[in-house]
Coordinates of C-alpha atoms and ligand atoms in Angstrom, one line a residue:
M1 CA -11.5 6.4 -33.8
S2 CA -11.5 2.3 -33.2
P3 CA -12.6 1.6 -30.2
T4 CA -10.1 -1.6 -29.8
S5 CA -6.9 1.0 -30.7
T6 CA -7.6 1.8 -26.7
F7 CA -6.0 -1.1 -25.9
P8 CA -2.3 -1.3 -25.4
A9 CA 0.4 -3.0 -26.9
K10 CA 2.4 -3.9 -24.4
R11 CA 0.8 -5.9 -21.0
R12 CA 0.0 -3.4 -18.5
V13 CA -1.1 -4.1 -14.9
L14 CA -3.0 -1.8 -12.6
S15 CA -3.4 -1.0 -8.8
G16 CA -4.0 1.4 -5.9
I17 CA -4.3 1.6 -2.0
Q18 CA -6.6 3.6 -0.4
P19 CA -5.0 6.6 1.3
T20 CA -5.3 5.6 4.9
A21 CA -3.6 5.8 7.7
G22 CA -1.7 2.7 9.0
I23 CA 0.0 1.1 6.2
H24 CA 0.9 -2.6 7.0
L25 CA 2.6 -5.2 5.9
G26 CA 0.0 -7.3 4.8
N27 CA -0.3 -4.6 1.9
Y28 CA 3.0 -5.2 1.7
L29 CA 3.3 -8.3 1.2
G30 CA 0.0 -8.6 -0.2
A31 CA 0.2 -6.2 -2.8
I32 CA 2.7 -3.7 -3.1
R33 CA 6.5 -6.2 -3.1
R34 CA 4.7 -7.9 -5.9
W35 CA 4.4 -4.6 -8.5
V36 CA 7.9 -3.7 -6.7
E37 CA 9.1 -7.1 -8.1
R38 CA 7.5 -7.2 -11.6
Q39 CA 8.0 -3.5 -12.4
H40 CA 10.8 -3.7 -15.1
E41 CA 8.1 -6.4 -16.8
K42 CA 5.2 -4.8 -17.8
E43 CA 3.8 -1.2 -18.6
N44 CA 2.5 0.0 -15.3
L45 CA 0.2 1.7 -13.5
F46 CA -0.3 2.4 -9.2
C47 CA -2.7 5.1 -7.6
V48 CA -3.2 5.8 -5.0
V49 CA -7.3 5.2 -5.0
D50 CA -8.2 8.9 -2.0
L51 CA -11.9 8.6 -3.8
H52 CA -12.1 5.6 -2.3
A53 CA -11.1 6.7 0.7
L54 CA -14.4 9.1 1.1
T55 CA -16.7 6.2 1.4
M56 CA -15.4 6.7 5.4
P57 CA -15.4 9.1 7.4
Q58 CA -12.4 10.8 7.0
D59 CA -10.1 14.0 8.9
P60 CA -9.2 16.3 5.4
A61 CA -6.0 17.4 7.3
A62 CA -5.1 13.7 7.6
L63 CA -6.2 12.0 3.7
R64 CA -4.3 15.1 2.4
A65 CA -1.7 14.9 4.2
N66 CA -1.6 10.4 4.5
T67 CA -2.5 10.8 0.3
Q68 CA 1.1 12.7 -0.2
E69 CA 2.8 10.0 1.6
L70 CA 1.7 6.7 0.9
I71 CA 3.3 7.9 -2.8
A72 CA 6.2 8.6 -1.3
L73 CA 6.0 5.2 0.5
Y74 CA 5.7 3.4 -3.2
I75 CA 8.7 5.1 -3.6
A76 CA 10.3 3.9 -0.9
C77 CA 8.9 0.1 -1.3
G78 CA 11.4 0.3 -4.1
L79 CA 8.8 1.8 -6.8
D80 CA 10.8 4.0 -9.9
P81 CA 8.9 7.4 -10.7
E82 CA 10.9 6.5 -13.6
V83 CA 9.5 3.0 -14.9
C84 CA 6.1 3.2 -13.0
T85 CA 3.1 5.9 -13.6
L86 CA 2.8 6.5 -9.6
F87 CA -0.4 8.9 -9.8
V88 CA -3.1 10.2 -7.1
Q89 CA -6.7 8.7 -8.6
S90 CA -8.9 12.3 -7.4
H91 CA -6.0 14.4 -9.8
V92 CA -7.5 11.9 -13.3
R93 CA -10.9 13.0 -13.5
A94 CA -12.0 10.9 -15.9
H95 CA -12.3 8.1 -12.8
V96 CA -15.3 9.5 -11.9
E97 CA -16.7 9.9 -15.3
A98 CA -16.1 6.3 -15.8
G99 CA -17.7 5.0 -12.6
W100 CA -20.3 6.8 -13.3
L101 CA -20.6 5.7 -16.8
L102 CA -20.5 1.9 -15.2
T103 CA -23.0 2.6 -12.8
C104 CA -25.1 3.2 -14.7
E105 CA -24.5 -0.2 -16.2
T106 CA -24.5 -2.3 -13.3
P107 CA -27.2 -4.3 -11.2
L108 CA -27.9 -4.1 -8.2
G109 CA -27.9 -7.4 -6.3
W110 CA -24.4 -7.5 -7.6
L111 CA -23.4 -4.9 -5.0
N112 CA -25.8 -6.2 -2.9
K113 CA -23.0 -9.7 -3.4
M114 CA -20.2 -8.0 -2.4
T115 CA -18.9 -9.2 1.4
Q116 CA -16.8 -6.2 1.9
F117 CA -19.8 -4.1 2.1
K118 CA -21.6 -7.0 4.1
D119 CA -18.8 -6.3 6.9
K120 CA -18.2 -2.5 6.7
S121 CA -22.2 -1.9 6.1
Q122 CA -23.0 -4.4 9.5
K123 CA -20.6 -2.4 11.2
Q124 CA -22.2 1.2 10.8
E125 CA -24.8 2.8 11.9
S126 CA -25.5 5.0 8.7
V127 CA -24.1 3.7 5.5
G128 CA -22.9 6.0 2.9
T129 CA -24.1 4.9 -0.8
G130 CA -20.6 5.9 -2.0
L131 CA -19.9 2.5 0.4
L132 CA -22.1 0.1 -2.1
V133 CA -21.7 1.5 -5.2
Y134 CA -17.7 1.8 -3.9
P135 CA -16.4 -1.5 -6.3
V136 CA -17.5 0.3 -10.0
L137 CA -15.4 2.8 -8.8
M138 CA -13.0 0.5 -8.3
A139 CA -13.3 -1.8 -11.4
A140 CA -13.4 1.7 -13.5
D141 CA -10.3 2.6 -12.0
I142 CA -9.1 -0.3 -13.9
L143 CA -11.4 -0.7 -16.8
I144 CA -10.3 2.9 -18.1
Y145 CA -6.2 2.1 -18.3
S146 CA -7.2 -1.8 -20.4
A147 CA -5.1 -2.6 -17.7
D148 CA -4.8 -6.7 -18.1
E149 CA -3.3 -7.6 -15.1
V150 CA -4.6 -6.8 -11.3
P151 CA -2.1 -7.4 -8.4
V152 CA -4.0 -7.9 -5.1
G153 CA -4.0 -9.4 -1.5
E154 CA -7.3 -11.8 -1.9
D155 CA -9.3 -9.7 -0.4
Q156 CA -10.2 -8.0 -3.4
K157 CA -10.7 -10.6 -5.7
Q158 CA -13.9 -10.0 -5.6
H159 CA -13.7 -6.6 -6.6
V160 CA -11.3 -7.8 -10.1
E161 CA -14.0 -10.5 -10.5
L162 CA -17.0 -7.9 -10.7
T163 CA -15.3 -5.8 -12.4
R164 CA -14.5 -8.7 -15.0
N165 CA -18.2 -9.0 -15.5
I166 CA -18.6 -5.5 -16.0
A167 CA -16.5 -4.9 -19.0
E168 CA -18.4 -8.6 -19.9
K169 CA -21.9 -6.6 -20.1
F170 CA -20.5 -3.4 -20.8
N171 CA -19.2 -5.0 -23.8
R172 CA -21.9 -7.3 -24.9
R173 CA -23.9 -4.0 -25.2
F174 CA -22.0 -1.6 -27.0
G175 CA -18.3 -3.7 -28.7
E176 CA -15.3 -4.6 -27.1
V177 CA -15.1 -1.0 -25.9
L178 CA -13.3 -2.9 -22.5
K179 CA -9.9 -5.1 -22.0
V180 CA -11.2 -7.6 -19.2
P181 CA -8.8 -7.5 -16.9
Q182 CA -7.3 -10.4 -14.9
P183 CA -6.3 -10.8 -10.8
V184 CA -3.0 -11.9 -9.4
I185 CA -3.3 -13.0 -6.6
P186 CA 0.3 -14.1 -4.8
E187 CA 1.0 -17.6 -3.7
V188 CA 2.0 -16.3 -0.3
G189 CA 1.3 -13.3 1.5
A190 CA -2.0 -12.3 0.6
R191 CA -3.7 -12.6 3.0
I192 CA -1.9 -11.9 6.2
M193 CA -4.0 -11.7 9.5
G194 CA -4.4 -9.4 12.9
L195 CA -1.0 -10.1 15.3
D196 CA -3.5 -9.7 18.0
N197 CA -6.3 -11.8 16.3
P198 CA -5.0 -14.2 14.1
L199 CA -8.4 -15.4 12.9
A200 CA -9.5 -11.6 11.6
K201 CA -7.1 -10.1 8.6
M202 CA -4.1 -7.3 9.0
S203 CA -6.4 -4.4 8.2
K204 CA -6.0 -0.7 7.6
S205 CA -8.8 0.0 10.1
S206 CA -7.4 -2.0 13.4
A207 CA -4.4 -1.2 12.5
S208 CA -4.4 2.0 15.4
S209 CA -5.3 -0.6 18.4
P210 CA -1.9 -2.1 19.7
G211 CA -0.4 -5.5 19.1
H212 CA -2.7 -6.2 15.8
A213 CA -0.6 -4.6 12.6
I214 CA 2.6 -4.2 11.9
L215 CA 2.9 -0.7 10.1
L216 CA 5.5 0.2 7.2
T217 CA 7.2 2.8 9.1
D218 CA 7.2 1.5 12.8
T219 CA 10.7 0.9 14.9
P220 CA 12.5 -1.7 14.9
D221 CA 11.6 -1.6 19.2
T222 CA 8.3 -0.9 18.1
I223 CA 8.0 -3.9 15.5
M224 CA 9.9 -6.4 18.1
K225 CA 7.0 -5.9 20.6
S226 CA 4.7 -6.4 18.4
F227 CA 5.3 -10.0 17.2
K228 CA 6.4 -10.6 21.1
R229 CA 2.9 -10.3 22.1
A230 CA 1.2 -12.2 18.6
V231 CA -1.4 -14.4 20.2
T232 CA -0.4 -17.8 19.5
D233 CA -2.1 -21.3 21.5
S234 CA -0.9 -23.2 24.1
G235 CA 0.7 -25.7 22.2
G236 CA 4.1 -26.3 20.9
E237 CA 4.3 -27.4 17.6
I238 CA 5.9 -25.3 15.7
R239 CA 4.7 -25.8 11.7
F240 CA 2.4 -24.4 8.9
S241 CA -1.1 -25.6 9.2
D242 CA -5.6 -25.1 8.7
D243 CA -6.5 -25.6 12.4
P244 CA -8.1 -22.5 13.4
A245 CA -6.1 -23.0 16.6
K246 CA -2.7 -22.6 15.3
A247 CA -3.9 -20.0 13.2
G248 CA -1.2 -17.7 15.3
V249 CA 1.3 -19.6 14.2
D250 CA 0.0 -20.9 10.9
N251 CA -0.1 -16.5 10.4
L252 CA 3.7 -16.2 11.8
L253 CA 5.3 -19.1 9.7
S254 CA 3.5 -17.5 7.0
I255 CA 5.1 -13.8 6.9
Y256 CA 8.1 -15.6 8.0
K257 CA 7.6 -18.0 4.4
A258 CA 6.9 -14.4 2.2
I259 CA 10.0 -12.7 3.5
T260 CA 12.3 -15.6 3.4
G261 CA 11.0 -16.2 0.5
K262 CA 11.8 -19.9 1.4
A263 CA 9.9 -23.2 1.0
K264 CA 7.5 -24.4 3.8
E265 CA 10.3 -27.5 5.2
E266 CA 12.8 -25.5 5.9
C267 CA 10.8 -22.3 7.6
E268 CA 9.9 -25.5 9.8
R269 CA 13.3 -26.3 10.1
D270 CA 14.7 -22.7 10.5
F271 CA 12.3 -23.3 14.5
A272 CA 13.0 -26.8 15.1
G273 CA 15.8 -26.5 17.8
A274 CA 12.8 -23.3 19.2
R275 CA 12.4 -23.3 22.9
G276 CA 8.0 -22.6 22.5
Y277 CA 6.8 -19.8 20.9
G278 CA 9.0 -17.3 21.9
D279 CA 11.7 -17.8 19.4
L280 CA 9.7 -18.4 16.6
K281 CA 8.1 -14.7 17.8
V282 CA 11.8 -12.7 18.0
G283 CA 13.2 -15.4 14.3
V284 CA 10.1 -13.2 12.3
A285 CA 10.6 -10.0 14.2
E286 CA 14.1 -10.1 13.1
V287 CA 13.9 -10.5 9.3
V288 CA 10.3 -8.3 9.2
I289 CA 12.6 -5.3 10.6
A290 CA 15.5 -6.7 8.3
A291 CA 12.8 -6.1 5.6
L292 CA 12.0 -2.8 6.4
A293 CA 14.1 -0.6 7.9
P294 CA 15.6 0.3 4.2
I295 CA 11.6 1.1 4.1
R296 CA 11.9 3.8 6.6
E297 CA 14.8 5.1 6.3
R298 CA 14.5 6.2 2.8
F299 CA 10.9 7.1 3.3
A300 CA 12.0 9.9 6.0
Q301 CA 14.5 11.3 3.1
I302 CA 12.1 11.2 0.3
M303 CA 9.7 12.8 2.7
G304 CA 12.2 16.3 3.5
D305 CA 11.0 17.1 -0.7
R306 CA 7.7 17.6 -1.0
G307 CA 8.7 19.8 -4.2
A308 CA 9.9 16.6 -5.9
L309 CA 6.4 14.4 -4.8
D310 CA 4.3 16.7 -6.1
A311 CA 6.2 16.8 -9.6
V312 CA 6.3 13.2 -9.6
M313 CA 2.5 13.2 -8.7
Q314 CA 1.7 15.8 -11.4
R315 CA 3.5 13.5 -14.2
G316 CA 1.7 10.4 -13.1
A317 CA -1.4 12.2 -13.7
E318 CA -0.4 13.7 -17.1
K319 CA 0.3 10.9 -18.3
A320 CA -2.0 8.5 -16.7
S321 CA -4.9 11.4 -17.9
A322 CA -3.6 10.4 -21.4
I323 CA -4.7 6.8 -21.1
A324 CA -7.8 7.0 -18.9
D325 CA -10.0 10.3 -21.5
R326 CA -9.2 8.2 -24.8
T327 CA -10.9 5.1 -23.6
V328 CA -13.6 7.5 -21.7
G329 CA -13.9 8.9 -24.8
A330 CA -14.6 5.7 -26.8
M331 CA -17.3 5.1 -23.8
K332 CA -18.9 7.1 -24.7
D333 CA -19.2 7.7 -28.8
A334 CA -20.3 3.1 -27.8
M335 CA -23.4 4.7 -24.9
G336 CA -24.2 7.5 -27.7
L337 CA -23.8 10.2 -26.1
Y338 CA -23.1 13.2 -28.3
R339 CA -19.7 14.6 -28.6
L340 CA -18.9 18.2 -30.0
P341 CA -17.0 18.3 -33.6
L342 CA -13.6 19.8 -32.2
Ligands
TYM401 P1 -6.5 -1.7 0.4 O1 -6.1 0.0 0.6 O2 -7.2 -2.2 1.6 O3 -5.8 -2.3 0.1 C1 -4.5 -2.7 -0.9 C2 -4.2 -3.8 -0.5 O4 -3.7 -5.1 0.2 C3 -3.9 -6.1 0.2 N1 -4.1 -5.9 1.8 C4 -3.7 -7.6 2.4 N2 -3.1 -8.6 1.6 C5 -2.3 -9.3 2.8 N3 -3.0 -9.7 4.0 C6 -4.2 -8.5 4.2 N4 -4.0 -8.6 5.6 C7 -4.2 -7.4 3.2 N5 -5.3 -5.9 3.3 C8 -5.1 -5.8 2.9 C9 -5.3 -5.7 -0.3 O5 -5.7 -7.0 -1.6 C10 -5.1 -4.5 -1.8 O6 -4.6 -5.2 -2.8 N6 -10.2 -1.7 -2.9 C11 -8.7 -1.3 -3.2 C12 -8.0 -0.6 -3.4 C13 -8.0 -0.1 -5.0 C14 -8.1 -1.2 -6.4 C15 -8.9 0.1 -7.3 C16 -6.6 -1.5 -6.2 C17 -9.0 0.9 -5.6 N7 -9.2 0.2 -6.6 C18 -8.5 -0.8 -8.4 C19 -6.7 -2.3 -7.4 C20 -7.2 -1.7 -8.4 C21 -9.1 -1.6 -1.0 O7 -9.3 -1.0 -0.7 O8 -7.1 -1.7 -0.9

């Protein structure tokens, strides 16, 4: 088999989200919404990266439930399982296998430089090896599908750059086996900040603290309350701004811009007659409520048929495995692992 035969004819997109509780507006605007908008243009694979979730302590029952719910949420957000391959990472063995092969090719120094590892490890007393090696598993997720594009939020850009470096190093040593992917970061919504602290990214790990995140399954009432208590500043000007002191207002306007698709000037104009930040908060809450309400309703419907969800995951795992196994086979051959004659 020629190594390049594992590359797809059509441009292929791969991305994933960890099934930890609290899928939020940042995940939606930074990632899922773009996947939905572009799903008909390319060949798509979207996974629920449950093996990544194990890098932090998880309650087993919650992890299991969150995994199925995230597949349901993908569909509720508009991903069509007839168009996209939706699957769970641990259902496709090739991820772990390729993860090991690539771990052996990744210099430790590259992993020590990852900012997310530095942030997360500083917050913990004991740091698991998985947390350090995690970006290599992410590289495996991408490279076994020969993905051309990886649509992610800003915080994952460094991991996709690392994936490129790993693929290039592997290819230099073993021949052109791996496709070098491109990160695709949205122009708007790539970094949504916490409503309680606009200097920190909205994150699932802080999602349980009240007023931090808007969850995709939040009720309209909760969404309105969270926006009303959003941290702003003591001024009154409603403008986009790079000034850290105005980060709260900037974040609210950015959410409004991402949801409505309006130009910056138009967004500012919409609030030109506002009586203080209260009007801004209510205005942003209203567009977010309108965008998320159909997702919440569809999610509830989809969760009513667990059998159909399992069938989507089963089909997804089969399609994904067929692609991934070919790449892992080519990697093993290139690296010199002995293959039994069939
Ligand atoms: P995760 O699960 O933390 O986040 C999922 C996606 O949401 C984006 N995102 C945000 N975008 C805008 N504003 C925010 N506040 C915000 N928070 C999160 C993330 O950039 C991401 O696109 N390592 C990845 C999961 C992963 C993956 C992959 C992604 C594993 N393997 C292969 C792409 C390809 C992660 O932990 O994302």
